[in-house]
CSV table of C-alpha atoms in Angstrom, one decimal:
chain,number,residue,atom,x,y,z
L,1,MET,CA,150.5,170.7,99.7
L,2,VAL,CA,147.3,169.8,98.8
L,3,GLN,CA,145.6,169.5,95.6
L,4,MET,CA,141.8,171.0,95.4
L,5,PRO,CA,139.8,169.0,93.3
L,6,GLY,CA,139.5,169.8,89.6
L,7,SER,CA,143.0,173.3,90.2
L,8,SER,CA,145.8,173.1,87.6
L,9,VAL,CA,148.5,175.4,87.9
L,10,PRO,CA,147.3,178.3,86.2
L,11,PRO,CA,149.9,179.1,83.0
L,12,ALA,CA,151.7,182.7,82.9
L,13,ILE,CA,151.3,184.0,87.3
L,14,ASP,CA,154.9,185.0,86.8
L,15,THR,CA,154.2,187.5,88.1
L,16,PHE,CA,151.1,189.7,91.0
L,17,VAL,CA,151.0,193.0,92.2
L,18,ALA,CA,148.0,192.8,95.1
L,19,ILE,CA,146.9,196.8,95.2
L,20,GLY,CA,143.6,197.9,98.6
L,21,ASP,CA,143.2,198.3,101.3
L,22,SER,CA,144.1,196.8,105.2
L,23,PHE,CA,142.8,193.0,104.4
L,24,THR,CA,145.0,193.1,101.5
L,25,GLU,CA,148.1,194.7,103.2
L,26,GLY,CA,148.2,192.4,106.2
L,27,LEU,CA,146.7,193.7,108.9
L,28,ASN,CA,147.0,192.0,112.0
L,29,ASP,CA,149.1,188.7,110.9
L,30,PRO,CA,152.2,189.7,111.9
L,31,ALA,CA,155.2,188.5,109.9
L,32,PRO,CA,158.3,187.0,111.7
L,33,GLY,CA,160.7,189.3,110.6
L,34,GLY,CA,158.6,192.1,111.1
L,35,GLY,CA,155.6,194.5,109.6
L,36,PHE,CA,153.1,192.2,108.8
L,37,ARG,CA,152.3,188.8,106.3
L,38,GLY,CA,148.5,189.1,105.4
L,39,TRP,CA,147.4,185.9,102.3
L,40,ALA,CA,147.9,187.8,99.2
L,41,ASP,CA,151.7,187.2,100.7
L,42,LEU,CA,150.8,183.8,101.3
L,43,VAL,CA,149.1,183.6,97.9
L,44,ALA,CA,152.5,184.5,96.5
L,45,GLY,CA,154.3,182.1,98.0
L,46,ALA,CA,152.0,179.6,96.8
L,47,LEU,CA,153.0,180.5,93.5
L,48,SER,CA,156.6,181.6,94.0
L,49,ALA,CA,156.8,176.9,94.7
L,50,GLN,CA,154.9,177.0,90.7
L,51,ARG,CA,156.8,179.4,89.7
L,52,PRO,CA,159.9,179.5,89.0
L,53,GLY,CA,161.3,183.3,88.8
L,54,PHE,CA,157.7,184.6,90.8
L,55,ARG,CA,158.0,187.9,91.5
L,56,TYR,CA,155.2,189.7,93.3
L,57,ALA,CA,155.0,193.3,94.6
L,58,ASN,CA,152.3,194.5,97.1
L,59,LEU,CA,151.3,198.0,97.1
L,60,ALA,CA,147.9,197.2,99.2
L,61,ILE,CA,148.1,199.8,102.7
L,62,ARG,CA,145.3,200.4,105.7
L,63,GLY,CA,142.8,203.0,105.1
L,64,LYS,CA,141.9,203.6,101.7
L,65,LEU,CA,139.3,204.6,100.0
L,66,VAL,CA,138.4,202.5,96.7
L,67,GLY,CA,138.8,205.7,95.0
L,68,GLN,CA,142.4,205.5,96.3
L,69,VAL,CA,142.7,202.6,95.3
L,70,VAL,CA,142.0,203.9,91.6
L,71,ALA,CA,144.1,207.6,91.3
L,72,GLU,CA,146.9,205.3,93.5
L,73,GLN,CA,147.6,202.2,93.4
L,74,VAL,CA,145.6,201.0,90.4
L,75,PRO,CA,148.3,202.9,87.6
L,76,ARG,CA,151.1,201.8,89.2
L,77,ALA,CA,149.5,198.0,88.9
L,78,VAL,CA,149.3,198.9,85.7
L,79,GLU,CA,152.6,200.5,84.8
L,80,LEU,CA,154.1,197.7,86.0
L,81,ALA,CA,151.5,195.0,84.1
L,82,PRO,CA,152.1,192.3,86.1
L,83,ASP,CA,149.6,188.7,84.7
L,84,LEU,CA,147.9,188.9,87.8
L,85,VAL,CA,146.5,191.7,90.5
L,86,SER,CA,144.4,191.2,92.7
L,87,LEU,CA,141.2,194.7,94.0
L,88,ALA,CA,139.7,194.5,97.3
L,89,ALA,CA,138.5,197.2,98.7
L,90,GLY,CA,135.3,199.4,99.2
L,91,GLY,CA,135.4,198.8,103.3
L,92,ASN,CA,136.7,202.0,104.0
L,93,ASP,CA,134.1,203.2,102.2
L,94,ILE,CA,131.5,201.3,103.7
L,95,LEU,CA,132.2,202.5,106.9
L,96,ARG,CA,132.2,205.9,106.4
L,97,GLY,CA,128.7,205.2,104.9
L,98,THR,CA,129.2,206.4,101.6
L,99,ASP,CA,126.3,205.0,98.6
L,100,VAL,CA,127.4,201.6,96.9
L,101,ASP,CA,126.7,201.9,94.1
L,102,GLU,CA,129.2,204.4,94.1
L,103,LEU,CA,131.9,202.4,95.1
L,104,ALA,CA,130.6,200.2,92.4
L,105,ALA,CA,130.6,202.9,89.1
L,106,SER,CA,134.5,203.3,90.5
L,107,PHE,CA,135.1,200.1,90.2
L,108,GLU,CA,134.0,199.4,88.0
L,109,PRO,CA,136.4,201.0,85.7
L,110,ALA,CA,139.5,199.9,87.8
L,111,VAL,CA,138.5,196.9,86.8
L,112,ALA,CA,138.0,197.4,82.8
L,113,LYS,CA,141.8,199.4,83.0
L,114,LEU,CA,143.5,197.4,84.4
L,115,GLN,CA,142.2,193.8,82.3
L,116,ALA,CA,143.1,196.5,78.7
L,117,ALA,CA,145.8,196.6,80.2
L,118,GLY,CA,146.4,192.6,80.1
L,119,CYS,CA,146.4,191.4,83.7
L,120,ARG,CA,143.8,188.5,84.5
L,121,VAL,CA,142.0,190.5,88.0
L,122,LEU,CA,140.8,188.7,90.6
L,123,ILE,CA,138.2,190.1,93.6
L,124,PHE,CA,136.3,189.7,96.7
L,125,THR,CA,133.6,190.7,97.7
L,126,GLY,CA,132.8,191.9,101.3
L,127,PHE,CA,133.0,189.5,104.3
L,128,ASP,CA,129.3,188.6,106.7
L,129,PRO,CA,129.8,190.8,109.9
L,130,ARG,CA,126.8,188.9,111.5
L,131,ILE,CA,128.5,187.9,113.9
L,132,PHE,CA,129.6,191.1,115.4
L,133,PRO,CA,127.6,193.6,117.8
L,134,VAL,CA,126.7,196.8,116.0
L,135,ILE,CA,129.0,196.4,113.3
L,136,ARG,CA,126.4,193.9,111.8
L,137,LEU,CA,124.3,196.8,110.8
L,138,LEU,CA,126.3,197.1,108.1
L,139,ARG,CA,125.0,193.8,107.1
L,140,GLY,CA,123.2,194.7,105.0
L,141,ARG,CA,124.7,197.2,102.6
L,142,ILE,CA,127.4,195.6,101.7
L,143,ALA,CA,125.6,192.5,100.8
L,144,ALA,CA,124.3,195.1,98.3
L,145,TYR,CA,127.8,196.0,97.2
L,146,ASN,CA,128.5,191.5,96.5
L,147,MET,CA,125.8,191.7,94.4
L,148,HIS,CA,127.8,195.2,92.1
L,149,LEU,CA,130.8,192.6,93.4
L,150,ARG,CA,129.7,189.3,91.7
L,151,GLY,CA,127.8,191.4,88.5
L,152,ILE,CA,131.6,192.6,87.6
L,153,ALA,CA,132.8,189.4,87.6
L,154,ASP,CA,130.5,188.2,85.6
L,155,GLU,CA,130.3,191.0,83.4
L,156,HIS,CA,135.1,191.3,82.8
L,157,GLY,CA,135.1,187.5,82.9
L,158,CYS,CA,136.7,189.0,87.0
L,159,ASP,CA,138.4,185.8,88.8
L,160,LEU,CA,135.8,185.8,92.0
L,161,VAL,CA,136.5,185.6,96.1
L,162,ASP,CA,133.3,185.1,97.9
L,163,LEU,CA,134.0,185.7,101.1
L,164,TRP,CA,130.4,186.4,103.1
L,165,SER,CA,130.1,182.1,102.1
L,166,MET,CA,133.3,181.5,104.1
L,167,ARG,CA,132.3,179.4,107.4
L,168,ALA,CA,135.2,179.4,108.5
L,169,LEU,CA,135.0,183.2,108.6
L,170,LYS,CA,132.4,182.5,110.9
L,171,ASP,CA,134.6,181.8,113.1
L,172,ALA,CA,135.5,184.9,116.1
L,173,ARG,CA,139.3,183.4,116.2
L,174,ALA,CA,139.4,183.8,112.6
L,175,TRP,CA,139.4,187.6,113.5
L,176,SER,CA,141.8,190.2,116.0
L,177,PRO,CA,140.0,192.1,118.4
L,178,ASP,CA,139.2,195.0,116.4
L,179,ARG,CA,135.9,192.7,114.8
L,180,LEU,CA,137.9,194.5,111.4
L,181,HIS,CA,141.4,193.3,110.2
L,182,LEU,CA,141.8,189.3,110.4
L,183,SER,CA,143.6,186.7,112.5
L,184,THR,CA,146.6,185.5,111.5
L,185,GLU,CA,144.3,182.0,111.3
L,186,GLY,CA,141.6,184.7,109.0
L,187,HIS,CA,144.2,185.3,106.6
L,188,ARG,CA,146.0,181.8,106.1
L,189,GLN,CA,141.6,180.2,105.0
L,190,VAL,CA,140.9,183.8,102.9
L,191,ALA,CA,144.9,182.2,101.1
L,192,ARG,CA,143.5,178.5,100.6
L,193,ARG,CA,141.0,180.1,98.9
L,194,ALA,CA,141.8,182.1,96.9
L,195,CYS,CA,144.5,179.4,96.1
L,196,GLU,CA,141.6,178.0,94.6
L,197,VAL,CA,140.3,180.3,92.6
L,198,LEU,CA,143.4,180.5,91.1
L,199,GLY,CA,143.1,176.8,90.7
L,200,ILE,CA,147.3,176.3,92.8
L,201,PRO,CA,147.6,173.6,95.0
L,202,ALA,CA,147.0,175.4,99.1
L,203,ASP,CA,148.6,173.5,101.8
L,204,ALA,CA,145.6,172.9,103.2
L,205,ASP,CA,141.5,173.0,102.4
L,206,TRP,CA,140.2,176.5,103.7
L,207,ARG,CA,136.4,174.2,104.8
L,208,VAL,CA,138.3,171.9,107.2
L,209,PRO,CA,137.3,174.8,110.6
L,210,PRO,CA,140.2,174.9,112.9
L,211,PRO,CA,140.4,173.1,115.5
L,212,ALA,CA,137.8,173.2,118.8
L,213,ARG,CA,138.6,174.4,121.7
L,214,PRO,CA,140.1,173.3,124.6
L,215,PRO,CA,137.3,172.9,127.5
L,216,ALA,CA,138.2,175.7,130.2
L,217,ALA,CA,140.1,174.6,132.6
L,218,ARG,CA,138.3,176.4,135.7
L,219,PRO,CA,134.3,178.2,134.7
L,220,GLY,CA,134.9,182.0,133.5
L,221,PRO,CA,132.3,185.0,133.3
L,222,SER,CA,129.0,183.7,131.6
L,223,PRO,CA,129.6,183.7,127.6
L,224,TRP,CA,127.1,187.4,127.7
L,225,LEU,CA,128.7,188.5,130.7
L,226,ALA,CA,131.8,187.8,129.1
L,227,ALA,CA,130.4,189.3,125.9
L,228,ARG,CA,129.8,192.7,127.3
L,229,ARG,CA,133.0,192.8,129.0
L,230,GLN,CA,134.4,192.3,125.5
L,231,ASP,CA,131.8,194.4,123.4
L,232,THR,CA,133.4,197.3,126.5
L,233,ARG,CA,137.3,197.0,126.1
L,234,TRP,CA,136.5,197.2,121.8
L,235,ALA,CA,134.4,200.2,122.3
L,236,ARG,CA,137.3,201.8,124.3
L,237,GLU,CA,140.1,199.9,122.3
L,238,TYR,CA,139.5,200.0,119.5
L,239,ALA,CA,135.3,202.3,117.9
L,240,GLY,CA,136.9,205.1,120.0
L,241,PRO,CA,140.2,205.9,117.6
L,242,TRP,CA,139.0,205.2,115.0
L,243,LEU,CA,135.4,208.0,115.4
L,244,ARG,CA,138.4,210.7,116.8
L,245,ARG,CA,140.8,209.6,113.2
L,246,ARG,CA,137.0,210.4,111.1
L,247,LEU,CA,136.5,213.7,112.8
L,248,GLY,CA,139.8,214.4,112.9
L,249,GLY,CA,140.0,214.4,109.2
L,250,THR,CA,143.5,211.3,109.6
L,251,SER,CA,143.7,207.7,108.5
L,252,SER,CA,145.9,205.1,110.3
L,253,GLY,CA,147.2,204.9,106.5
L,254,ASP,CA,148.9,208.4,106.5
L,255,GLY,CA,152.5,208.8,105.8
L,256,VAL,CA,152.4,204.6,105.3
L,257,LEU,CA,155.1,202.9,102.5
L,258,PRO,CA,153.4,200.0,101.0
L,259,LYS,CA,155.6,197.2,102.1
L,260,ARG,CA,156.5,195.6,98.6
L,261,PRO,CA,156.0,199.2,96.1
L,262,ASP,CA,157.9,196.8,93.4
L,263,LEU,CA,158.0,193.3,91.0
L,264,LEU,CA,160.4,191.6,92.7
L,265,PRO,CA,161.2,187.7,93.7
L,266,LEU,CA,160.3,186.5,97.0
């Protein structure tokens, strides 16, 4: 394990509840036994290594909006009364065009409610989507929402993981082909950053980039042509189905249950 400079094992984090959407559920990081793992499971593993008897729940469900997380998951988190709660939500709302001021107005009371229950709260900014065509059109709105989140963290004394500034997430290898969900590598890097914020040992430094790709065995299409082919595939396989769900009033999370609804040992 790598101990980050100035970090120390925080006292009394014996229970951890993660709430939110697909980011926290762990899409698209396949778990060894099936389903998804993700950054929250990795952080829970790091905490478990430090705290005998540690217990963990993950209530996050893909596709959830801020209002749904607040209404459905926050009360359960309060009921479980953990030492630490992670709260990450808003990306699905921004994709749907929701006003970011309204999002922040819904997000902040949830933080206050969790803290009133005695929970330490960990929150996350949105990532910078500039490396992806189309999605980068949302960059300004994500940045505005991030400013709200930083203000909430300052006002309430939350722990904040700044995804926007992470260079590791500006590498396409950190992302799945759908350009919305982290890859296994991306989840690892976020987990390392979250561990640093919480003051617990991580398995590596998130600032260290993954090894460079080996050179291609033979020349492929030009970079521009390869990128356009990827854009076409993305539109057909991911953007199209997402738009059809929006038009049909359905969500990828319909019928999905939390993967860890109760506080249990790992």
